[in-house]
Coordinates of C-alpha atoms in Angstrom, one line a residue:
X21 CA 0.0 0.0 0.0
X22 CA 0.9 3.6 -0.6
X23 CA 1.0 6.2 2.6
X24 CA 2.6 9.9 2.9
X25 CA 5.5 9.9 5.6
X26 CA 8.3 12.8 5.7
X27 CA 12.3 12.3 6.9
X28 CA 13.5 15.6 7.9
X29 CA 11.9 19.2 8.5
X30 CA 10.9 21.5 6.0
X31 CA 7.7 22.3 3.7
X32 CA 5.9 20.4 1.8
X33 CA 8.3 19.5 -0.5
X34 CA 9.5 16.6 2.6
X35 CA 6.5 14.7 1.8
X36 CA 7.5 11.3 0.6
X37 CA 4.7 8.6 -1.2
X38 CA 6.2 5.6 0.0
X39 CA 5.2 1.5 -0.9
X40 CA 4.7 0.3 2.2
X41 CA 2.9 -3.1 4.2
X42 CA -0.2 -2.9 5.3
X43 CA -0.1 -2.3 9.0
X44 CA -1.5 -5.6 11.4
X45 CA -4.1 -4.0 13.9
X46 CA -2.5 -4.0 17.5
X47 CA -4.2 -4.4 20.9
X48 CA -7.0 -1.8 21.1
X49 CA -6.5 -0.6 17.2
X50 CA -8.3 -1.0 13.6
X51 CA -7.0 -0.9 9.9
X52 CA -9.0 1.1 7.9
X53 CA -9.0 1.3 4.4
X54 CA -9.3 5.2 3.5
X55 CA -11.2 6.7 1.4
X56 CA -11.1 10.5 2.2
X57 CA -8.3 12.7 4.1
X58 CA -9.3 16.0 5.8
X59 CA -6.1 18.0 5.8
X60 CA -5.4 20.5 8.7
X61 CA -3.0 23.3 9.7
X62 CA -1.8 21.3 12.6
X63 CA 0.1 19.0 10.2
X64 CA 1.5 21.5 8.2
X65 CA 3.1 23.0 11.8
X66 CA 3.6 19.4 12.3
X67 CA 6.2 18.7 9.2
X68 CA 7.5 21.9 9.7
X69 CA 8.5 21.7 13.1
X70 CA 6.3 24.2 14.8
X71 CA 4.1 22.3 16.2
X72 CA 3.2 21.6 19.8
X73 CA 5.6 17.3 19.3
X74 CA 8.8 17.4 17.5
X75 CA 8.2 14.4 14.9
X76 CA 10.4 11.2 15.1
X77 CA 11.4 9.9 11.6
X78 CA 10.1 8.8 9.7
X79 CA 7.1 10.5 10.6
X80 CA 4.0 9.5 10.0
X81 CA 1.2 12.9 8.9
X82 CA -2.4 13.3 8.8
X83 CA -5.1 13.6 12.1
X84 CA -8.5 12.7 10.4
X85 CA -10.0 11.1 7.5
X86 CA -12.5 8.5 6.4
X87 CA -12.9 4.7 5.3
X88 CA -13.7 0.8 5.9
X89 CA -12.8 -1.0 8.5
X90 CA -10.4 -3.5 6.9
X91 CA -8.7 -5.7 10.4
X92 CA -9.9 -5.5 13.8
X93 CA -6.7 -5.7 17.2
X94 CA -7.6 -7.4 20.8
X95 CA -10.0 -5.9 23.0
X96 CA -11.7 -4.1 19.9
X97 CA -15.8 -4.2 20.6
X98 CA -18.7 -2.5 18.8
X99 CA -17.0 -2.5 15.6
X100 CA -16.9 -4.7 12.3
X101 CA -14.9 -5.7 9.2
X102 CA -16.6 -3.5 6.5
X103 CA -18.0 -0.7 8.7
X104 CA -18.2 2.8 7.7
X105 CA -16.2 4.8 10.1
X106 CA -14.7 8.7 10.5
X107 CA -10.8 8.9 12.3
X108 CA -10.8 12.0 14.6
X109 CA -7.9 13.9 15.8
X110 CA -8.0 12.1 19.2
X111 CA -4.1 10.6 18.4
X112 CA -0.6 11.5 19.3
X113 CA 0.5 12.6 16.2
X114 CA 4.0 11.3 16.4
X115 CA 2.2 7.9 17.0
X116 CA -0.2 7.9 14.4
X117 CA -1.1 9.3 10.8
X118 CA -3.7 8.8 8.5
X119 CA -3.0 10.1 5.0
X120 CA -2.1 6.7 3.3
X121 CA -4.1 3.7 1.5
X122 CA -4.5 1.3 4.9
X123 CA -3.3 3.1 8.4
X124 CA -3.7 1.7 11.8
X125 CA -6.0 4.1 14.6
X126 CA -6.6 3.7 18.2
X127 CA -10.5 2.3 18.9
X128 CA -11.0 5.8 20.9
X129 CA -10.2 7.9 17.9
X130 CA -12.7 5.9 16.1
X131 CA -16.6 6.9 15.4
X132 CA -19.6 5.4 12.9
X133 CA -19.4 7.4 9.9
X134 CA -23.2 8.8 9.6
X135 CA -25.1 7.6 7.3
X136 CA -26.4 10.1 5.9
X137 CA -23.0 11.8 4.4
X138 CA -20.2 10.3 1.9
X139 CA -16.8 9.6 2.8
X140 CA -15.3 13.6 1.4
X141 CA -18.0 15.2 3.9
X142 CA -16.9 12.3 6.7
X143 CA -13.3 13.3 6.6
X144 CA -14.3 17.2 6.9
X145 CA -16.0 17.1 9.9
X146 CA -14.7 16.1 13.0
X147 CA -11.2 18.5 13.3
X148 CA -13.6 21.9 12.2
X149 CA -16.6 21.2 13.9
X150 CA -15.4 19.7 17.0
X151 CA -13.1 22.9 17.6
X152 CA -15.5 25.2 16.6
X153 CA -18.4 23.3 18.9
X154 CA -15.9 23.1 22.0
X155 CA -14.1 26.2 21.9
X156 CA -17.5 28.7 21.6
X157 CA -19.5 26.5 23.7
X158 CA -17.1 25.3 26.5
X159 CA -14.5 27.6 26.6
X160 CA -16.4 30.8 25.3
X161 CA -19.5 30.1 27.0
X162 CA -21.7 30.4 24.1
X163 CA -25.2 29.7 24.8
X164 CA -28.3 28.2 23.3
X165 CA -30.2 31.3 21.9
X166 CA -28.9 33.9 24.4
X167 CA -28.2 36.1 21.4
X168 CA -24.7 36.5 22.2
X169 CA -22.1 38.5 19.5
X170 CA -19.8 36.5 18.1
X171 CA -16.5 37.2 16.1
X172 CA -14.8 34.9 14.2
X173 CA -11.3 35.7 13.0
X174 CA -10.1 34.0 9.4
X175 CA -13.5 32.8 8.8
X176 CA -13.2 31.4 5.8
X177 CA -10.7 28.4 7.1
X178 CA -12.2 24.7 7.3
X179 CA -12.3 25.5 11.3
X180 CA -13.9 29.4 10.9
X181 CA -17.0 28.7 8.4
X182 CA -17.7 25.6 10.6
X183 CA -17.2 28.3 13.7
X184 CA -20.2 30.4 11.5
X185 CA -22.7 27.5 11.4
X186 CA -22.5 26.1 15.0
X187 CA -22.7 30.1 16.3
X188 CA -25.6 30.8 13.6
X189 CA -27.3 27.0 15.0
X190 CA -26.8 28.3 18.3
X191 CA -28.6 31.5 17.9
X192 CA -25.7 34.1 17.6
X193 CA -25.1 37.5 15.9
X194 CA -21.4 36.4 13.8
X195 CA -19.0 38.8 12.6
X196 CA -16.6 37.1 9.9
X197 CA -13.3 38.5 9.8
X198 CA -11.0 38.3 6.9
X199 CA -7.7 39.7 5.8
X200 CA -8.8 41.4 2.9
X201 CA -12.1 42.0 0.8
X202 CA -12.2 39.4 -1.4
X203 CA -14.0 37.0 0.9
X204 CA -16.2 39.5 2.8
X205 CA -19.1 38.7 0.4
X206 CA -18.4 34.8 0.5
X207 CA -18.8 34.5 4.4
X208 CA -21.8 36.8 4.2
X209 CA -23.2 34.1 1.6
X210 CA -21.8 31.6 4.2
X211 CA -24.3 32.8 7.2
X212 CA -22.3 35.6 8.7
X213 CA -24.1 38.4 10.0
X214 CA -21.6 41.0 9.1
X215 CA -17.9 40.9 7.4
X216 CA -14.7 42.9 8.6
X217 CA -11.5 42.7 5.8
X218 CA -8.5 43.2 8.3
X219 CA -6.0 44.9 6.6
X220 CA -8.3 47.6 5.3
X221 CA -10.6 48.5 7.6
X222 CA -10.5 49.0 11.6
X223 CA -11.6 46.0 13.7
X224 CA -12.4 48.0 16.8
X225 CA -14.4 50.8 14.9
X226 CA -15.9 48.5 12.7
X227 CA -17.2 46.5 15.7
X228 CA -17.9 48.9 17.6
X229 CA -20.0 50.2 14.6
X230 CA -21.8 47.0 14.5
X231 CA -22.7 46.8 18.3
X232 CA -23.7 50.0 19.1
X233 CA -20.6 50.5 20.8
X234 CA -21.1 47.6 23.0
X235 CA -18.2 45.6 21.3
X236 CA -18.6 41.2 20.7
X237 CA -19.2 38.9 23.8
X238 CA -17.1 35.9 22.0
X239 CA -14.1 35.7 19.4
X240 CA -12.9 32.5 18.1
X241 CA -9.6 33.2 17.1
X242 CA -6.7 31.2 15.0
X243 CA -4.4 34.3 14.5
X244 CA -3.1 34.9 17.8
X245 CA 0.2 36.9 18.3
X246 CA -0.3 41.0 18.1
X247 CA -3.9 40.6 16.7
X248 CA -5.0 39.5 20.1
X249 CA -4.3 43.6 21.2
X250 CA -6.9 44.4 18.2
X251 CA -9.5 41.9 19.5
X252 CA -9.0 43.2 22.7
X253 CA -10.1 46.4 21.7
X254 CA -13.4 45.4 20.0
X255 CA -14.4 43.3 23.0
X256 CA -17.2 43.9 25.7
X257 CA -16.9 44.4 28.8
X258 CA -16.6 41.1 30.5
X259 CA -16.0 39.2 27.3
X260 CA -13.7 36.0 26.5
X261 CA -11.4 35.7 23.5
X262 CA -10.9 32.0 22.6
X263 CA -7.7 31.2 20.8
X264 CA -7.3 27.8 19.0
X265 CA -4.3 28.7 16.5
X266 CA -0.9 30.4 16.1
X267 CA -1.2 31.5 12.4
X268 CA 0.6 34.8 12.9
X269 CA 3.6 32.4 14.6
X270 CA 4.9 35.9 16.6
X271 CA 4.7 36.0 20.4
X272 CA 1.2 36.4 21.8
X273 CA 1.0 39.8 24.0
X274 CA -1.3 40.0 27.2
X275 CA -2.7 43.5 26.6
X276 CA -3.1 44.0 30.1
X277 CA -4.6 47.5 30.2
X278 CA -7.5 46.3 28.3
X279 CA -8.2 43.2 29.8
X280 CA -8.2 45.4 33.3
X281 CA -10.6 48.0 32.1
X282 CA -13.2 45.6 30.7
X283 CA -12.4 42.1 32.3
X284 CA -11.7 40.6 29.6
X285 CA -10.7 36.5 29.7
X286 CA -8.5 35.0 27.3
X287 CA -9.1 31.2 27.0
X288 CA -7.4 28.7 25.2
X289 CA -8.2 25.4 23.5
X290 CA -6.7 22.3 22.0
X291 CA -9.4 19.5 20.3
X292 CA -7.8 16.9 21.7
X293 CA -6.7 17.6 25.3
X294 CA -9.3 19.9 26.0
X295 CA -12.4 18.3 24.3
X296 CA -11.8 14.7 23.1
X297 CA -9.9 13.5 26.5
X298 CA -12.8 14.6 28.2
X299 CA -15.5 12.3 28.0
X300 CA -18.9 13.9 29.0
X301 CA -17.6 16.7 26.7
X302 CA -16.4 14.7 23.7
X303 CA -20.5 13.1 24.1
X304 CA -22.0 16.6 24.0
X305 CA -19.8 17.5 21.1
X306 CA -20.0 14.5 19.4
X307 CA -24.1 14.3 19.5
X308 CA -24.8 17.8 19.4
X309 CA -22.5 17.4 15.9
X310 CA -24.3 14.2 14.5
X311 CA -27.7 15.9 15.4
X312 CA -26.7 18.7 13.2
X313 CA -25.3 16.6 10.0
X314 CA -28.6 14.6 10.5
X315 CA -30.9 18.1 10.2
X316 CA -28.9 19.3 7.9
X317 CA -27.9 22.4 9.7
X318 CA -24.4 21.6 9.4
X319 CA -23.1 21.0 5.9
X320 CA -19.1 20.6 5.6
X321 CA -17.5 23.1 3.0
X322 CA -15.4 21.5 1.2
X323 CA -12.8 24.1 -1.1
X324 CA -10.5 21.1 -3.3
X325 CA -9.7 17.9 -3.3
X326 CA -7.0 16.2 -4.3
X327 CA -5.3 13.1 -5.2
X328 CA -2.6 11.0 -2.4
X329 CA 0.0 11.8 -5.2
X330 CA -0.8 15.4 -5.0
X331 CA -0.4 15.4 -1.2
X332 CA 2.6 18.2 -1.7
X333 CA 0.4 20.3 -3.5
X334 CA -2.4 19.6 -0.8
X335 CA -0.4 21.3 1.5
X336 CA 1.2 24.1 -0.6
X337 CA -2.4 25.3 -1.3
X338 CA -3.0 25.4 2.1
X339 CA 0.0 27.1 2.8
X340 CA -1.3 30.1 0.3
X341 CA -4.3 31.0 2.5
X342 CA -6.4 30.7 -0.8
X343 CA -8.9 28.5 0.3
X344 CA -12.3 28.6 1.1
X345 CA -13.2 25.3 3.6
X346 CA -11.7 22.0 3.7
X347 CA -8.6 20.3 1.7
X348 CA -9.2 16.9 1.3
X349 CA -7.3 14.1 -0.6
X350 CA -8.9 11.0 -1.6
X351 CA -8.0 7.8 -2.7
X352 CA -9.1 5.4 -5.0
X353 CA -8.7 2.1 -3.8

């Protein structure tokens, strides 16, 4: 079988399509035979070494996709040769990656694929919703229908336009924020309430604009580093700023002055240690998510798709922040 791996740190020019044997299913694991690969920022950090694990050649990539069930380990219950099934994030990813024909999982990163989707939407859901579900609701405190202002900050990311349908589902005002203007009229079309274009207008005035001078309750934010001063002054009083990314890669300041004045928290969350670990909230997320797909309230966006042999220029598109939803790559097998 064929599977991505990389030897040494760089772009994505260190991905390497190996011939490989198909992995035997340990204690506690499955093989699955994929059919669909989400691809995320977190492996792009990953290959590049700036992520949160330093990766031990050769290195496996890839934190969710979709597939069969092709073997079965020890101890594995509830599960059958042949079923459907999604791979979520919930791995270490220097143990585990799942861009490849056949690649080994752990039974708790495992879930029924819903019927009701295909194998693309499968492998698009559980990275973007899941951080966008746990990071407004449990970190943010986002509420059901409170009418609460939310700001979502490079909304047109896989992660963000998810961000836009659980806050719309969930009764919220959304402000889409993009770099520039050539996406402010896609995330309107996408559900956002309003649109702000970064580098061209003022985030605080624009906001404040919005509000009534009452600035948001909630931002969901990837960006970090100095843009967390801007957010800052565009929030509420008493409001939280969630950050779930480091796109900007500079140090992250604490604008202290503002946080002071207006009691501002900042919170910070990680899918997998802060939301799929924790099993009463990996339940909510994970039902309150297949409720959605089921009602059709949450549809996956899905931007390109590409072939395993095109896995480089996966992640170079990625890298050019041109996209517009997911990345996948699929493979025919």
């Amino acid at each position: 079988m064929k599977a991505i791996r990389f030897n040494a740190i760089g772009g994505p020019e260190v991905l390497e399509l190996q011939e490989l044997d198909i992995p035997n299913a340990k204690e506690n694991e499955i093989i699955v035979q994929v059919k669909a690969c989400g691809i995320n920022r977190a492996e792009l950090l990953f290959f590049q070494g700036q992520y949160l694990f330093q990766p031990e050649f050769p290195a496996k990539v890839g934190l969710e996709a979709s597939g069969i069930i092709h073997a079965i380990g020890k101890n594995v219950e509830d599960y059958e040769v042949g079923q459907e099934v999604c791979l979520t994030p919930n791995v270490m990813p220097t143990e585990y990656g799942f861009i490849g024909e056949y690649v080994a999982a752990p039974i708790e990163a495992v879930i029924p694929k819903p019927e009701n989707i295909g194998f693309e939407e499968a492998a698009a859901v559980w990275m973007s919703y899941a951080t966008a579900y746990g990071g407004l609701v449990f970190r943010g405190g986002l509420q059901d229908n409170a009418g609460q202002i939310v700001l979502i900050s490079a909304a047109s990311s896989s992660v963000g336009l998810s961000a836009i349908q659980v806050a719309k589902n969930l009764g919220a005002i959304v402000i889409a924020t993009t770099r520039t203007t050539d996406k402010k009229d896609y995330l309107l079309e996408q559900g956002a309430d309003y649109a702000i274009a970064t580098q061209e207008e003022n985030l605080a005035e624009r906001v404040m604009e919005i509000t009534g001078g009452k600035g948001f309750d909630i931002a969901f934010d990837p960006v970090a580093g100095t843009f967390v001063n801007e957010l800052a002054e565009a929030a509420a009083n008493e409001s939280t700023i969630v950050i779930y990314g480091i796109l900007s890669l500079e140090d992250t300041p604490l604008p202290l002055f503002p946080l002071l004045i207006k009691g501002i928290r900042i919170e910070a969350v990680h899918l997998v240690f802060h939301i799929l670990q924790h099993p009463e909230r990996f339940a909510q997320t994970r039902d309150h998510i297949l409720k959605g797909l089921a009602e059709g309230k949450y549809q996956p966006v899905i931007d390109r798709i590409f072939s395993l042999e095109e896995a480089k220029d996966a992640f170079s598109y990625m890298e050019s922040n041109k996209q517009k939803g997911k990345i996948l790559i699929t493979i025919n097998n």
